[in-house]
mmCIF file of C-alpha atoms in Angstrom:
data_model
loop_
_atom_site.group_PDB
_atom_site.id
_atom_site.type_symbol
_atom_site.label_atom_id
_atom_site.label_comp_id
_atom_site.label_asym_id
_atom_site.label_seq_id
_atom_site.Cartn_x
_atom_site.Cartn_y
_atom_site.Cartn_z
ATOM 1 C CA UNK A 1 -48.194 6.716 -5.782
ATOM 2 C CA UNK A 2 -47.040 3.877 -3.145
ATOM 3 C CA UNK A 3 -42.987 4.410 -4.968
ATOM 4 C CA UNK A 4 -43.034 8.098 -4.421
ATOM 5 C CA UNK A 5 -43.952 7.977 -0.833
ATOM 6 C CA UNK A 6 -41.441 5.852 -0.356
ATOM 7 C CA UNK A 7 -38.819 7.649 -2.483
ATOM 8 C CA UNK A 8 -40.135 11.048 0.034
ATOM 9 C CA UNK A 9 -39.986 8.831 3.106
ATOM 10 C CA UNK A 10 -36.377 7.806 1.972
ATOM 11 C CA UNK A 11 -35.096 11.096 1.637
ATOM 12 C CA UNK A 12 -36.819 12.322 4.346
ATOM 13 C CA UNK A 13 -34.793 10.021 6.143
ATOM 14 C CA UNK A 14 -31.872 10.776 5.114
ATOM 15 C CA UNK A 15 -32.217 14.482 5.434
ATOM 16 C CA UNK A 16 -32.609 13.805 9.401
ATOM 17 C CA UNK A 17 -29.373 11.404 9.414
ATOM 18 C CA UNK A 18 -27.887 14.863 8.442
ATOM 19 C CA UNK A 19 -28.940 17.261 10.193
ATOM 20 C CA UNK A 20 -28.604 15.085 13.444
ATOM 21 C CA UNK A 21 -24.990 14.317 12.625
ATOM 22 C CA UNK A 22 -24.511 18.222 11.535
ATOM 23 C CA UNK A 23 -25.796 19.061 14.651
ATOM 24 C CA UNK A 24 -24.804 16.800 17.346
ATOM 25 C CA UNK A 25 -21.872 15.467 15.659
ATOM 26 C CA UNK A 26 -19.092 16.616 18.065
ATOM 27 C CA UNK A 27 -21.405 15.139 21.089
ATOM 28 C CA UNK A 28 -22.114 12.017 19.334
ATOM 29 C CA UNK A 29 -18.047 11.183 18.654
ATOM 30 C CA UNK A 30 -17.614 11.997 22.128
ATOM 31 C CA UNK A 31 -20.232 9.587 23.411
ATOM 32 C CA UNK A 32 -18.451 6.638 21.278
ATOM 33 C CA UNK A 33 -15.135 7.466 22.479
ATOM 34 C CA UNK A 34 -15.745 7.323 25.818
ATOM 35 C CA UNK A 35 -17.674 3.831 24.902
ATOM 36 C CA UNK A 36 -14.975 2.693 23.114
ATOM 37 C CA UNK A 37 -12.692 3.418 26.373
ATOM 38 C CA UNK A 38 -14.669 2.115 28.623
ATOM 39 C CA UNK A 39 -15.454 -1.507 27.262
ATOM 40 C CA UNK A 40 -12.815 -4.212 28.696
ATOM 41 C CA UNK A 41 -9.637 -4.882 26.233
ATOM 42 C CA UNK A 42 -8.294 -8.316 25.966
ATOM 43 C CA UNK A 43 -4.667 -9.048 27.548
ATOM 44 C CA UNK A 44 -2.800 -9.136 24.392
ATOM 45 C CA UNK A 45 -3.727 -5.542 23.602
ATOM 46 C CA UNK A 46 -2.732 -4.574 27.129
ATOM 47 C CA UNK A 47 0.329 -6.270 26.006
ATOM 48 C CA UNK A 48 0.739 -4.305 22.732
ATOM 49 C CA UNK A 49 0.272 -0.596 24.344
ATOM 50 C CA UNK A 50 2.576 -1.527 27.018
ATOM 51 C CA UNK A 51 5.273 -2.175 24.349
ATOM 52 C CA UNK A 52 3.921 0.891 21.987
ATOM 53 C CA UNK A 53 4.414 2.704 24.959
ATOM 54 C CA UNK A 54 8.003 1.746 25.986
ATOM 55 C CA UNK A 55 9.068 2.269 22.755
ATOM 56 C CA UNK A 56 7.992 5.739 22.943
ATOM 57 C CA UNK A 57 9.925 6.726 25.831
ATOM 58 C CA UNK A 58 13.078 5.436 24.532
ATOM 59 C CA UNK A 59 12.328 7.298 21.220
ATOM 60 C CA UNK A 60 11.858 10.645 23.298
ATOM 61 C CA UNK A 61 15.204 10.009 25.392
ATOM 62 C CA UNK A 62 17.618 9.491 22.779
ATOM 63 C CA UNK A 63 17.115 10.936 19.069
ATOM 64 C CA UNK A 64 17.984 8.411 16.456
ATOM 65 C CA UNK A 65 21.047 8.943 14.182
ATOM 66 C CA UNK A 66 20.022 10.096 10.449
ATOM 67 C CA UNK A 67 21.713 7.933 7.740
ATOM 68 C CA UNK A 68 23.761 9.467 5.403
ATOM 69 C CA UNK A 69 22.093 10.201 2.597
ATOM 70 C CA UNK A 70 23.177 7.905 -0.557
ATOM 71 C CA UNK A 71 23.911 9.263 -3.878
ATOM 72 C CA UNK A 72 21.578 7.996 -6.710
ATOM 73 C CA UNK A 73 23.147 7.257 -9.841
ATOM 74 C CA UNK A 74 22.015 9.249 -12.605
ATOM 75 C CA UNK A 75 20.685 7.101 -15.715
ATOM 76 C CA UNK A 76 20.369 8.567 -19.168
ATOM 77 C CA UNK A 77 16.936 7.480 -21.038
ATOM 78 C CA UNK A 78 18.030 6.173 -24.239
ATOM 79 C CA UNK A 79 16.379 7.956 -27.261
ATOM 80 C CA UNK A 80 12.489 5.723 -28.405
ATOM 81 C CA UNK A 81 13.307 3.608 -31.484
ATOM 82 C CA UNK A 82 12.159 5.241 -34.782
ATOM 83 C CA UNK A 83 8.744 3.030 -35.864
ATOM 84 C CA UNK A 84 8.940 1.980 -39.204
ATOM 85 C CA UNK A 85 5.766 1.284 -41.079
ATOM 86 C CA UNK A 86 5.691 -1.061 -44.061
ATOM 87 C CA UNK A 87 3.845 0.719 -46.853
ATOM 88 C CA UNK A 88 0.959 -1.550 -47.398
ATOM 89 C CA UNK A 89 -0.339 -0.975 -43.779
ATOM 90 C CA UNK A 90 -2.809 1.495 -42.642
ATOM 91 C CA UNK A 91 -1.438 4.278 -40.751
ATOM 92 C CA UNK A 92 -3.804 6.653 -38.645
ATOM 93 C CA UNK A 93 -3.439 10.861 -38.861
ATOM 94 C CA UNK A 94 -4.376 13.218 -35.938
ATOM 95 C CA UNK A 95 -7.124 13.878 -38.260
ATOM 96 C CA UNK A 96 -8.623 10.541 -38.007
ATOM 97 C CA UNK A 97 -9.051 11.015 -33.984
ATOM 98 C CA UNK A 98 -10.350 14.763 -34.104
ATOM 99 C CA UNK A 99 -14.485 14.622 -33.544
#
């Protein structure tokens, strides 16, 4: 009796996790973003935006050049060798595989 309470309790549980996150789950991402913004960032990430950003400005002012486009060479498969069985070996049929 005490294991099926607890499997009901567990999935009663779970069933809430759900429906909270189904229902407040736009509110609840926008909570933890604005969280996540507003707790203090070391210097070195500072650093790296700063650069992130600089190099998307100077992507935006001048398009790169596309390379030219090189040609692939073509290469023919060579035909499978031919398997040759010796005769006193076993040798399995589609049959043998069908269930």
């Amino acid at each position: 009796m005490k294991n099926i309470l607890k499997v009901l309790t567990a999935l009663a549980t779970i069933a809430g996790a759900v429906y909270i996150i189904a229902t407040y789950g736009e509110q609840i991402v926008a909570w933890a973003k604005k969280l996540w913004n507003a707790m203090p960032k070391c210097p070195s990430c500072e650093e790296a935006e700063i650069v992130e950003e600089f190099e998307a400005e100077t992507s935006e002012e001048a398009p790169a050049e596309e390379p030219a486009a090189e040609e692939i060479p073509v290469v023919e498969e060579e035909p499978a060798p031919e398997v040759v069985v010796a005769e006193h070996e076993p040798v399995a049929e589609e049959a043998d595989f069908a269930e």
